[in-house]
Each structure stands twice: as C-alpha cells, then as structure tokens.
Tab-separated table of C-alpha atoms in Angstrom:
chain	number	residue	atom	x	y	z
A	165	UNK	CA	-82.819	-1.009	32.648
A	166	UNK	CA	-81.422	-4.474	33.466
A	167	UNK	CA	-77.492	-5.342	33.359
A	168	UNK	CA	-78.389	-7.796	30.502
A	169	UNK	CA	-80.127	-5.073	28.554
A	170	UNK	CA	-77.111	-2.681	28.864
A	171	UNK	CA	-74.689	-5.236	27.901
A	172	UNK	CA	-76.739	-5.943	24.799
A	173	UNK	CA	-76.822	-1.932	24.000
A	174	UNK	CA	-73.364	-1.303	24.400
A	175	UNK	CA	-72.588	-4.242	22.003
A	176	UNK	CA	-74.779	-2.705	19.598
A	177	UNK	CA	-73.149	0.571	19.759
A	178	UNK	CA	-69.786	-1.029	19.491
A	179	UNK	CA	-70.695	-2.685	16.405
A	180	UNK	CA	-72.310	0.425	14.530
A	181	UNK	CA	-69.361	2.360	15.495
A	182	UNK	CA	-66.979	-0.268	13.776
A	183	UNK	CA	-69.041	-0.215	10.793
A	184	UNK	CA	-68.464	3.606	10.484
A	185	UNK	CA	-64.941	3.499	11.092
A	186	UNK	CA	-64.031	0.537	9.183
A	187	UNK	CA	-64.419	1.440	5.528
A	188	UNK	CA	-62.262	4.765	5.954
A	189	UNK	CA	-59.708	3.119	7.610
A	190	UNK	CA	-59.740	0.472	5.054
A	191	UNK	CA	-59.637	2.756	2.200
A	192	UNK	CA	-56.641	4.726	3.949
A	193	UNK	CA	-54.723	1.605	4.289
A	194	UNK	CA	-55.318	0.411	0.792
A	195	UNK	CA	-54.052	3.909	-0.901
A	196	UNK	CA	-51.167	3.367	-3.308
A	197	UNK	CA	-49.350	4.462	-6.437
A	198	UNK	CA	-48.168	2.095	-9.060
A	199	UNK	CA	-45.845	3.704	-11.865
A	200	UNK	CA	-43.800	2.071	-14.614
A	201	UNK	CA	-40.326	3.152	-15.751
A	202	UNK	CA	-37.660	2.295	-18.049
A	203	UNK	CA	-33.477	2.442	-17.650
A	204	UNK	CA	-31.511	2.390	-20.722
A	205	UNK	CA	-27.811	2.167	-20.793
A	206	UNK	CA	-25.506	2.624	-23.694
A	207	UNK	CA	-22.745	-0.292	-24.095
A	208	UNK	CA	-20.005	-1.026	-26.733
A	209	UNK	CA	-20.336	-4.826	-27.377
A	210	UNK	CA	-17.703	-7.053	-26.269
A	211	UNK	CA	-18.286	-10.155	-28.791
A	212	UNK	CA	-19.081	-10.542	-32.479
A	213	UNK	CA	-21.034	-13.166	-33.959
A	214	UNK	CA	-19.935	-14.218	-37.577
A	215	UNK	CA	-22.276	-16.324	-39.913
A	216	UNK	CA	-20.349	-18.194	-42.527
A	217	UNK	CA	-21.283	-20.795	-45.241
A	218	UNK	CA	-19.124	-23.450	-46.814
A	219	UNK	CA	-20.424	-23.986	-50.376
A	220	UNK	CA	-19.348	-25.914	-53.384
A	221	UNK	CA	-20.884	-27.085	-56.737
A	222	UNK	CA	-19.992	-30.770	-58.183
A	223	UNK	CA	-21.348	-33.108	-60.693
A	224	UNK	CA	-22.957	-35.387	-57.773
A	225	UNK	CA	-24.341	-34.699	-54.372
A	226	UNK	CA	-21.605	-36.943	-53.012
A	227	UNK	CA	-18.881	-34.682	-54.716
A	228	UNK	CA	-20.537	-31.566	-53.746
A	229	UNK	CA	-20.584	-32.715	-50.046
A	230	UNK	CA	-17.127	-33.808	-49.974
A	231	UNK	CA	-16.046	-30.658	-51.373
A	232	UNK	CA	-17.972	-28.660	-48.774
A	233	UNK	CA	-16.451	-30.801	-46.057
A	234	UNK	CA	-13.223	-29.977	-47.172
A	235	UNK	CA	-13.866	-26.422	-46.957
A	236	UNK	CA	-15.302	-26.492	-43.614
A	237	UNK	CA	-12.382	-28.311	-42.432
A	238	UNK	CA	-10.250	-25.631	-43.403
A	239	UNK	CA	-12.352	-23.193	-41.479
A	240	UNK	CA	-11.986	-25.194	-38.313
A	241	UNK	CA	-8.415	-25.402	-38.688
A	242	UNK	CA	-8.397	-21.355	-39.017
A	243	UNK	CA	-10.506	-21.239	-35.897
A	244	UNK	CA	-8.402	-23.486	-33.762
A	245	UNK	CA	-5.378	-21.375	-34.811
A	246	UNK	CA	-7.256	-18.242	-34.027
A	247	UNK	CA	-7.921	-19.970	-30.600
A	248	UNK	CA	-11.472	-20.125	-30.961
A	249	UNK	CA	-12.901	-22.525	-28.641
A	250	UNK	CA	-15.222	-25.156	-29.792
A	251	UNK	CA	-17.729	-24.375	-27.768
A	252	UNK	CA	-18.374	-21.074	-29.647
A	253	UNK	CA	-18.361	-23.142	-33.112
A	254	UNK	CA	-21.913	-24.250	-34.016
A	255	UNK	CA	-23.079	-25.766	-37.213
A	256	UNK	CA	-26.646	-24.272	-38.252
A	257	UNK	CA	-27.206	-26.251	-41.514
A	258	UNK	CA	-26.008	-28.562	-43.990
A	259	UNK	CA	-27.666	-29.051	-47.236
A	260	UNK	CA	-27.348	-30.244	-50.771
A	261	UNK	CA	-29.639	-29.721	-53.592
A	262	UNK	CA	-29.446	-29.847	-57.276
A	263	UNK	CA	-29.025	-26.662	-59.222
A	264	UNK	CA	-30.451	-25.872	-62.743
A	265	UNK	CA	-29.877	-23.633	-65.760
A	266	UNK	CA	-33.186	-22.178	-66.912
A	267	UNK	CA	-33.925	-21.542	-70.654
A	268	UNK	CA	-36.141	-18.558	-72.100
A	269	UNK	CA	-38.609	-21.364	-73.455
A	270	UNK	CA	-39.288	-22.772	-69.921
A	271	UNK	CA	-37.008	-25.612	-70.181
A	272	UNK	CA	-34.245	-26.568	-67.477
A	273	UNK	CA	-30.888	-28.465	-67.518
A	274	UNK	CA	-29.340	-29.637	-64.544
A	275	UNK	CA	-25.779	-27.996	-64.023
A	276	UNK	CA	-24.878	-29.989	-60.875
A	277	UNK	CA	-25.251	-30.338	-57.050
A	278	UNK	CA	-24.608	-27.606	-54.362
A	279	UNK	CA	-23.432	-28.670	-50.964
A	280	UNK	CA	-23.450	-26.279	-48.159
A	281	UNK	CA	-22.697	-26.154	-44.261
A	282	UNK	CA	-23.368	-22.813	-42.220
A	283	UNK	CA	-21.803	-21.661	-39.175
A	284	UNK	CA	-22.192	-19.471	-36.277
A	285	UNK	CA	-18.899	-18.451	-34.404
A	286	UNK	CA	-18.762	-16.329	-31.349
A	287	UNK	CA	-15.730	-14.243	-31.237
A	288	UNK	CA	-15.560	-13.215	-27.574
A	289	UNK	CA	-12.304	-10.590	-28.237
A	290	UNK	CA	-14.458	-8.171	-30.086
A	291	UNK	CA	-11.217	-6.099	-31.202
A	292	UNK	CA	-9.895	-9.583	-33.015
A	293	UNK	CA	-13.151	-10.115	-35.159
A	294	UNK	CA	-11.807	-8.651	-38.384
A	295	UNK	CA	-8.756	-10.342	-38.630
A	296	UNK	CA	-10.478	-13.553	-38.069
A	297	UNK	CA	-12.935	-12.793	-41.031
A	298	UNK	CA	-9.671	-12.204	-43.160
A	299	UNK	CA	-8.447	-15.536	-42.003
A	300	UNK	CA	-11.651	-17.585	-42.494
A	301	UNK	CA	-11.707	-16.002	-46.173
A	302	UNK	CA	-7.861	-16.929	-46.634
A	303	UNK	CA	-8.631	-20.692	-45.424
A	304	UNK	CA	-12.024	-21.322	-47.550
A	305	UNK	CA	-11.196	-19.031	-50.580
A	306	UNK	CA	-14.014	-18.951	-52.949
A	307	UNK	CA	-15.889	-21.726	-51.358
A	308	UNK	CA	-16.673	-19.761	-48.132
A	309	UNK	CA	-19.392	-16.974	-47.685
A	310	UNK	CA	-19.222	-14.338	-44.882
A	311	UNK	CA	-23.029	-14.011	-44.324
A	312	UNK	CA	-22.759	-11.422	-41.448
A	313	UNK	CA	-20.711	-10.218	-38.556
A	314	UNK	CA	-22.784	-8.690	-35.506
A	315	UNK	CA	-21.327	-7.077	-32.648
A	316	UNK	CA	-23.172	-8.072	-29.322
A	317	UNK	CA	-23.084	-7.741	-25.438
A	318	UNK	CA	-22.076	-11.128	-24.425
A	319	UNK	CA	-21.571	-10.220	-20.542
A	320	UNK	CA	-24.496	-7.848	-19.779
A	321	UNK	CA	-23.927	-8.433	-15.994
A	322	UNK	CA	-22.910	-4.805	-15.010
A	323	UNK	CA	-25.109	-2.946	-17.857
A	324	UNK	CA	-28.032	-4.877	-16.468
A	325	UNK	CA	-27.355	-3.892	-12.886
A	326	UNK	CA	-26.860	-0.226	-14.135
A	327	UNK	CA	-29.948	-0.098	-16.381
A	328	UNK	CA	-31.886	-1.643	-13.516
A	329	UNK	CA	-30.797	1.079	-10.943
A	330	UNK	CA	-31.800	3.649	-13.434
A	331	UNK	CA	-35.362	2.267	-14.004
A	332	UNK	CA	-35.659	2.241	-10.324
A	333	UNK	CA	-34.595	5.763	-10.061
A	334	UNK	CA	-37.124	7.021	-12.930
A	335	UNK	CA	-39.874	5.115	-11.311
A	336	UNK	CA	-39.422	6.577	-7.863
A	337	UNK	CA	-38.791	10.486	-9.567
A	338	UNK	CA	-42.430	9.812	-11.082
A	339	UNK	CA	-44.117	8.269	-7.988
A	340	UNK	CA	-42.782	11.282	-5.988
A	341	UNK	CA	-43.791	13.812	-8.828
A	342	UNK	CA	-47.338	12.163	-8.735
A	343	UNK	CA	-47.534	12.102	-4.811
A	344	UNK	CA	-46.496	15.999	-4.681
A	345	UNK	CA	-49.330	16.780	-6.885
A	346	UNK	CA	-51.816	15.157	-4.995
A	347	UNK	CA	-50.679	16.326	-1.877
A	348	UNK	CA	-49.803	13.167	-0.014
A	349	UNK	CA	-46.334	11.158	0.560
A	350	UNK	CA	-44.933	8.138	-0.563
A	351	UNK	CA	-44.923	4.980	2.240
A	352	UNK	CA	-43.462	1.972	1.821
A	353	UNK	CA	-42.946	-0.174	-1.499
A	354	UNK	CA	-45.493	-2.734	-1.702
A	355	UNK	CA	-44.038	-4.537	-4.724
A	356	UNK	CA	-41.433	-4.195	-7.701
A	357	UNK	CA	-41.707	-6.183	-10.793
A	358	UNK	CA	-39.112	-6.453	-13.588
A	359	UNK	CA	-40.849	-6.579	-16.626
A	360	UNK	CA	-38.410	-7.036	-19.487
A	361	UNK	CA	-35.020	-8.953	-20.075
A	362	UNK	CA	-32.035	-7.355	-21.866
A	363	UNK	CA	-32.677	-6.073	-25.542
A	364	UNK	CA	-32.279	-8.239	-28.459
A	365	UNK	CA	-30.661	-7.387	-31.375
A	366	UNK	CA	-31.284	-8.151	-34.787
A	367	UNK	CA	-28.272	-9.366	-36.971
A	368	UNK	CA	-26.932	-6.828	-39.019
A	369	UNK	CA	-24.007	-7.008	-41.340
A	370	UNK	CA	-21.110	-4.802	-39.876
A	371	UNK	CA	-17.813	-5.301	-42.039
A	372	UNK	CA	-15.717	-2.829	-43.693
A	373	UNK	CA	-12.261	-2.605	-44.918
A	374	UNK	CA	-9.488	-0.175	-43.624
A	375	UNK	CA	-6.929	1.319	-45.921
A	376	UNK	CA	-4.673	-1.465	-45.323
A	377	UNK	CA	-7.239	-3.683	-46.759
A	378	UNK	CA	-7.774	-5.634	-43.439
A	379	UNK	CA	-11.135	-6.294	-42.351
A	380	UNK	CA	-12.642	-4.036	-39.562
A	381	UNK	CA	-15.666	-4.753	-37.490
A	382	UNK	CA	-17.079	-1.175	-35.948
A	383	UNK	CA	-18.490	-2.354	-32.820
A	384	UNK	CA	-20.477	0.923	-32.350
A	385	UNK	CA	-22.859	1.014	-29.127
A	386	UNK	CA	-26.177	-0.801	-28.024
A	387	UNK	CA	-28.858	-0.084	-25.586
A	388	UNK	CA	-29.585	-2.513	-22.678
A	389	UNK	CA	-32.612	-1.657	-21.248
A	390	UNK	CA	-34.661	-2.742	-18.167
A	391	UNK	CA	-38.332	-1.868	-17.425
A	392	UNK	CA	-39.920	-2.230	-14.198
A	393	UNK	CA	-43.293	-1.742	-12.242
A	394	UNK	CA	-43.102	-0.539	-8.613
A	395	UNK	CA	-46.031	0.162	-6.234
A	396	UNK	CA	-45.815	2.518	-3.197
A	397	UNK	CA	-48.527	2.862	-0.336
A	398	UNK	CA	-49.439	6.184	0.071
A	399	UNK	CA	-49.283	8.430	3.537
C-alpha cells in the first residue's frame, strides 16, 4: 500500500470515529434541568393611599365648581398642615354635570349641578393615616367623601431581596430533588430568569373607628412575591 493510500485510509477512519463519538458527547454536554419556583414574604405595609373626593351641588355649573374648589382648597390646607408633600397629592379627575329628580311617570326635573374633584393622597408614614383621614373630614365637612384607604408597600427593596432569595433557594431544592431521583448531579447554572414583579394590590377600604372615635387604619400584612426560572447543567 502506498503512503498516499495509507494517509487517506487514516483520514477516513478518523472521520468515522468522530461521527460515532460526537453524538453522545454532544448529548452529554447538553443535558440540563429547568425548574420554576416562587418566593414569597409577608410584609407590614409602610404607606397608605387615600382616595378622597370634594363634591358640591349648586344651581349652576359655575357655582358647583366654585364650591368644590373651596372644599378642595380646605383639603390642601389640611394636607399641608399634616406635612404631606405636594408630590404625594394628585388630582385624579375634575367633573361637573347636571343632576335630575325623576318622577314615577318617567319625567325629570333639573335639581342643580354637581361638581367634583377627586384626589389620591400617598401617606408615607402609615401610622398617621387615620389621623389624616379625620383632619380631611374636618376640613372638608359634608362636601368631602373618603372613597378608600389602602395600605401598601411603598419601599419593597428589602422584601424583594428576601423574596428573591427564597425563590432561588426553592428552585435549587427542587432541582436537587429531581437530580437525585434521576441519579445525576447538578452542574453550573446556565441561566436564571426572573418572571414576575412585586405583587400589585387591589384597592380596598380599610378604615375603622376606635373607641375614642379616632379613625384607625389597620395595616395588616401583604405578600411580596418573586417567581424565577433556573436552568442547571447535569453532570
């Protein structure tokens, strides 16, 4: 056999061996396990969101808006006295519309015009929210409606870190359990994806009266959750 033929034969054998080895090596390299897990921590809310509406009825729309503006001014003064920053006071809507009295025969009579201005107020010192509600009602009188007071987590930095740590710990425990059942070991992490943001809370009314007739906002506890998906290679 010539030297050239021997070289060609060796090259062909090398290609054949590589073809046999590569699929299994590739399969071993791409073995992995992917799990999802959630971490949740309970947190006492550190802020309260108050929804209030100044409203008045008058003979004309102009008079209704003027009366509403007067109540709104009194509300702002009370908020300033309570040291609520202007950045935490937001007007949600201003409206004026006719009001009618309806009769049994299907008729109606114009009774006046109702003006309204709605506010959302963020109280960063949650324990002062009850006294602020009382101050607002005192300032606005019967022309002010308190539509709701919602405790919520304003600064979620620490609670998110705790929830994130709990989610990763849960994911690793789950992956380790599966690996043990399959008779393999976890290798390095290929990727980690955070799937969700902090829990959003539906506004709820949370106002009560204490025996002293002072309003109390019960803060309770709320869940802050993080969900993650993690993939490990398998050894």
